[in-house]
Backbone as CSV, one residue per row, in Angstrom:
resi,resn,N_x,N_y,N_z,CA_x,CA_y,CA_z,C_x,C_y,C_z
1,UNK,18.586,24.307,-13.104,19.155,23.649,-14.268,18.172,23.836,-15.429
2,UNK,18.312,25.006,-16.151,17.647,25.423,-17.441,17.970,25.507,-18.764
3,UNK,19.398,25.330,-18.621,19.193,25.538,-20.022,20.352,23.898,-20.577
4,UNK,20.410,23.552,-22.040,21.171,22.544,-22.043,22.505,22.405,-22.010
5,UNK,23.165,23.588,-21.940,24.552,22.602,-21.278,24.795,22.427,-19.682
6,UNK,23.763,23.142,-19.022,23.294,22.283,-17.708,23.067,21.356,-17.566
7,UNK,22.346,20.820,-18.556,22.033,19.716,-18.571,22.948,18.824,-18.596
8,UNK,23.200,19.043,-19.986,24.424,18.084,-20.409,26.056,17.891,-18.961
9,UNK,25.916,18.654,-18.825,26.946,18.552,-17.506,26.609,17.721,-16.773
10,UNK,25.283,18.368,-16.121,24.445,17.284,-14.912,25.227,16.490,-15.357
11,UNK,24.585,15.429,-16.631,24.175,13.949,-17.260,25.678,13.586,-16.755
12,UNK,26.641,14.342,-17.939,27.788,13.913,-17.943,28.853,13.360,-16.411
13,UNK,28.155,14.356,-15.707,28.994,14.046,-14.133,28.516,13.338,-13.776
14,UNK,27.065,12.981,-13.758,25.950,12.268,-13.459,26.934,10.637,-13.597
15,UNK,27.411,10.619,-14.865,27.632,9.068,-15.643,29.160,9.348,-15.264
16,UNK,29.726,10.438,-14.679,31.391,10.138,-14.234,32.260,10.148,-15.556
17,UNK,31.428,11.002,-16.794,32.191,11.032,-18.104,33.181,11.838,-17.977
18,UNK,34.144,12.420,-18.544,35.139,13.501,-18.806,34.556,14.183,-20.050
19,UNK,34.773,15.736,-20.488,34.098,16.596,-21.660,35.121,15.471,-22.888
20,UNK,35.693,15.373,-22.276,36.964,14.539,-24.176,36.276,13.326,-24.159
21,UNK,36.352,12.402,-23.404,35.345,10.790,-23.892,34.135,11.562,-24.017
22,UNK,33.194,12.228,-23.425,32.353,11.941,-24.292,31.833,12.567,-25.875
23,UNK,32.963,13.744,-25.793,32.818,14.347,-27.131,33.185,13.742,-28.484
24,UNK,34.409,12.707,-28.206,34.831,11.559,-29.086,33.639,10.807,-28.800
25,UNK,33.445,10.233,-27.985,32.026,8.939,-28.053,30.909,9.347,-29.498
26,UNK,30.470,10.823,-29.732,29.815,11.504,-29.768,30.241,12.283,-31.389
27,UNK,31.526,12.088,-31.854,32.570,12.492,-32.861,32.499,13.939,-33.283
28,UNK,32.737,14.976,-32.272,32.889,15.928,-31.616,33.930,16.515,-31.587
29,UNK,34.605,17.534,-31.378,35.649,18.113,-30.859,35.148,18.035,-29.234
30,UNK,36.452,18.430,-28.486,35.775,18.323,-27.080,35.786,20.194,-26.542
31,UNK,36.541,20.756,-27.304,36.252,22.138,-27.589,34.681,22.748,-27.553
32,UNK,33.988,21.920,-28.785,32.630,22.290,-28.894,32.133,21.805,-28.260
33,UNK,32.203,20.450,-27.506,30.847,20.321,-26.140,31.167,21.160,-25.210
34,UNK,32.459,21.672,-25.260,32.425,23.084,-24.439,31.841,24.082,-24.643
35,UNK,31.595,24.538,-25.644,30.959,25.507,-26.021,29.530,25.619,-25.809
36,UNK,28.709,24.185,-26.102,27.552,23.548,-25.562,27.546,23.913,-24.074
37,UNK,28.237,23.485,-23.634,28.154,23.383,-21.904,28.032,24.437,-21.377
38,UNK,28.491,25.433,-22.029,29.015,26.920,-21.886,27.409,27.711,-22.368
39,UNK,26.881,27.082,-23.106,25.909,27.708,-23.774,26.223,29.256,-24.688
40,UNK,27.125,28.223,-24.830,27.937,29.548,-26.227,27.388,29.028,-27.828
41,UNK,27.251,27.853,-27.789,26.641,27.365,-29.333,25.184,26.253,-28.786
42,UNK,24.134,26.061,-29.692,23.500,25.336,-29.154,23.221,24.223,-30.133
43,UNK,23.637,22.829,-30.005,23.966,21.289,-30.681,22.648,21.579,-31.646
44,UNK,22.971,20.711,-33.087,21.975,20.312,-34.259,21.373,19.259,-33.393
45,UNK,20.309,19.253,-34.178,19.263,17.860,-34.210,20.326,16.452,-33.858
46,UNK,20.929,16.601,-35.045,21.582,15.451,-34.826,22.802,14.823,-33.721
47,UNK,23.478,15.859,-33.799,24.631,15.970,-32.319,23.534,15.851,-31.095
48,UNK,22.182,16.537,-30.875,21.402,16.506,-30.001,21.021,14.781,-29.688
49,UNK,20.796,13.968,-30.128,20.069,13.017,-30.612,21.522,12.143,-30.224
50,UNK,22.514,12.149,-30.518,23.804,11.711,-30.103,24.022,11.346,-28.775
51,UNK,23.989,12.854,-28.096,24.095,13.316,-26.865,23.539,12.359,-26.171
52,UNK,21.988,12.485,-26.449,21.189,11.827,-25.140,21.453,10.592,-25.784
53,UNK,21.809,9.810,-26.746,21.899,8.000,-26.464,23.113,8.157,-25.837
54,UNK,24.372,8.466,-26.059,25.542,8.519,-24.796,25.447,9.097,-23.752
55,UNK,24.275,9.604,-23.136,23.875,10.093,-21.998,23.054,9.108,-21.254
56,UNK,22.756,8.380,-22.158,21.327,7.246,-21.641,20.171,8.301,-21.122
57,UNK,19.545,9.078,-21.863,18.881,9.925,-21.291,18.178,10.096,-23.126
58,UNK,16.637,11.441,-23.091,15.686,12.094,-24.178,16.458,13.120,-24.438
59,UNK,16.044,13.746,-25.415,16.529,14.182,-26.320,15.427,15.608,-25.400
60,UNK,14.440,15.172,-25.345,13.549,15.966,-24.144,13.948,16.210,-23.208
61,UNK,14.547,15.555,-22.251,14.913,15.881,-21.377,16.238,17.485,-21.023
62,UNK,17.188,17.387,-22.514,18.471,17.986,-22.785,17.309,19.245,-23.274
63,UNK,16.703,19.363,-23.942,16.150,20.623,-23.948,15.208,21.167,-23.241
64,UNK,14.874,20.651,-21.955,14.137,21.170,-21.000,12.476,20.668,-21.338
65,UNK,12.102,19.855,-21.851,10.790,19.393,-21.938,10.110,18.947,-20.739
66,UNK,10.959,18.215,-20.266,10.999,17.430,-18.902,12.202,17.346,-18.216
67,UNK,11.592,17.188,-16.792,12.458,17.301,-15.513,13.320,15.407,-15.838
68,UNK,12.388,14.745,-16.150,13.051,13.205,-15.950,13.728,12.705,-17.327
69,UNK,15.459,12.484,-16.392,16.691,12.234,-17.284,16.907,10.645,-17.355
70,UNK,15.879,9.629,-16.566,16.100,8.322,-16.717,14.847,7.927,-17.929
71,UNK,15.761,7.398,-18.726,14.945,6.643,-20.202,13.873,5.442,-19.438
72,UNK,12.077,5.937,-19.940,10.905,5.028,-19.415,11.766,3.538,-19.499
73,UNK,10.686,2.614,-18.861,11.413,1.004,-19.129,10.587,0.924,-19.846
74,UNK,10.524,-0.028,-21.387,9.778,-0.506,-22.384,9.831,-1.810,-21.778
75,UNK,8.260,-1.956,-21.853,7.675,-3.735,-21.730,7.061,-4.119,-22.938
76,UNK,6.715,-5.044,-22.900,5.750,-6.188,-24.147,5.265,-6.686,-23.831
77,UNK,3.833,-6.624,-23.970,2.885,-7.653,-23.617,2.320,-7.886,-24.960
78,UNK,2.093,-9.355,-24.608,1.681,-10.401,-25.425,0.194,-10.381,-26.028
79,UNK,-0.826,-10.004,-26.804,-2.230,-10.297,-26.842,-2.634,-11.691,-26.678
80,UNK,-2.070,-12.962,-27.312,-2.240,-13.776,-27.241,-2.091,-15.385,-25.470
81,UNK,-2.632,-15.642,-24.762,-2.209,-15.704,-23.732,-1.315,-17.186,-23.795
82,UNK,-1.525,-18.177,-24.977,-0.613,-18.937,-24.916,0.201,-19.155,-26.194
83,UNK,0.618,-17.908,-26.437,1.671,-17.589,-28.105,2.883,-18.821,-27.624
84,UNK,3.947,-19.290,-28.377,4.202,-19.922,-28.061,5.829,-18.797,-28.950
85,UNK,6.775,-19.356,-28.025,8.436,-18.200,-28.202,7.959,-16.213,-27.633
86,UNK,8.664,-15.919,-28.003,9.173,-14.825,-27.206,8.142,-14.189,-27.898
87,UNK,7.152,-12.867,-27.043,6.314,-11.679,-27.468,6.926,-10.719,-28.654
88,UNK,6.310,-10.530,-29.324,7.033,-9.135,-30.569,5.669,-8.205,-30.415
89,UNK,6.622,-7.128,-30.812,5.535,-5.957,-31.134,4.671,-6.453,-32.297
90,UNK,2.873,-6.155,-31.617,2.263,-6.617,-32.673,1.461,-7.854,-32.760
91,UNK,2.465,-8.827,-31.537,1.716,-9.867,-31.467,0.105,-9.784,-30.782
């Protein structure tokens, strides 16, 4: 699985999508994520960037940066040890 509309397939079967929901999700023709998939055209920045938030997946990952298609878990930790309400970035 090398190139990205491998990818994008994986993901897509991966999540049990159909090429039409997610090309509408995505405001797409479902023609052209064919073409993607096909590796007949290759997605802008921005359609790219689309992709992987309706993929739940990097934007890295769809272009082969990395092997791993599950998004890190973000935590927050607190500097302060008795802040008082919920941690923010920064605190």
């Amino acid at each position: 699985m090398n190139s990205i509309g491998e990818r994008i397939v994986f993901l897509r079967e991966e999540r049990n999508m159909s090429q039409k929901h997610l090309a509408y999700t995505i405001g797409i023709a479902p023609t052209t994520l064919s073409r993607y998939e096909n590796n007949l055209y290759e997605p802008k920045a921005e359609i790219l960037n689309r992709l992987a938030k309706a993929l739940d997946t990097t934007s890295d990952f769809l272009i082969g940066l990395t092997d791993i298609y599950e998004k890190p878990a973000v935590f927050l930790f607190c500097r302060k040890e008795k802040q008082k309400g919920p941690c923010s970035i920064g605190s």
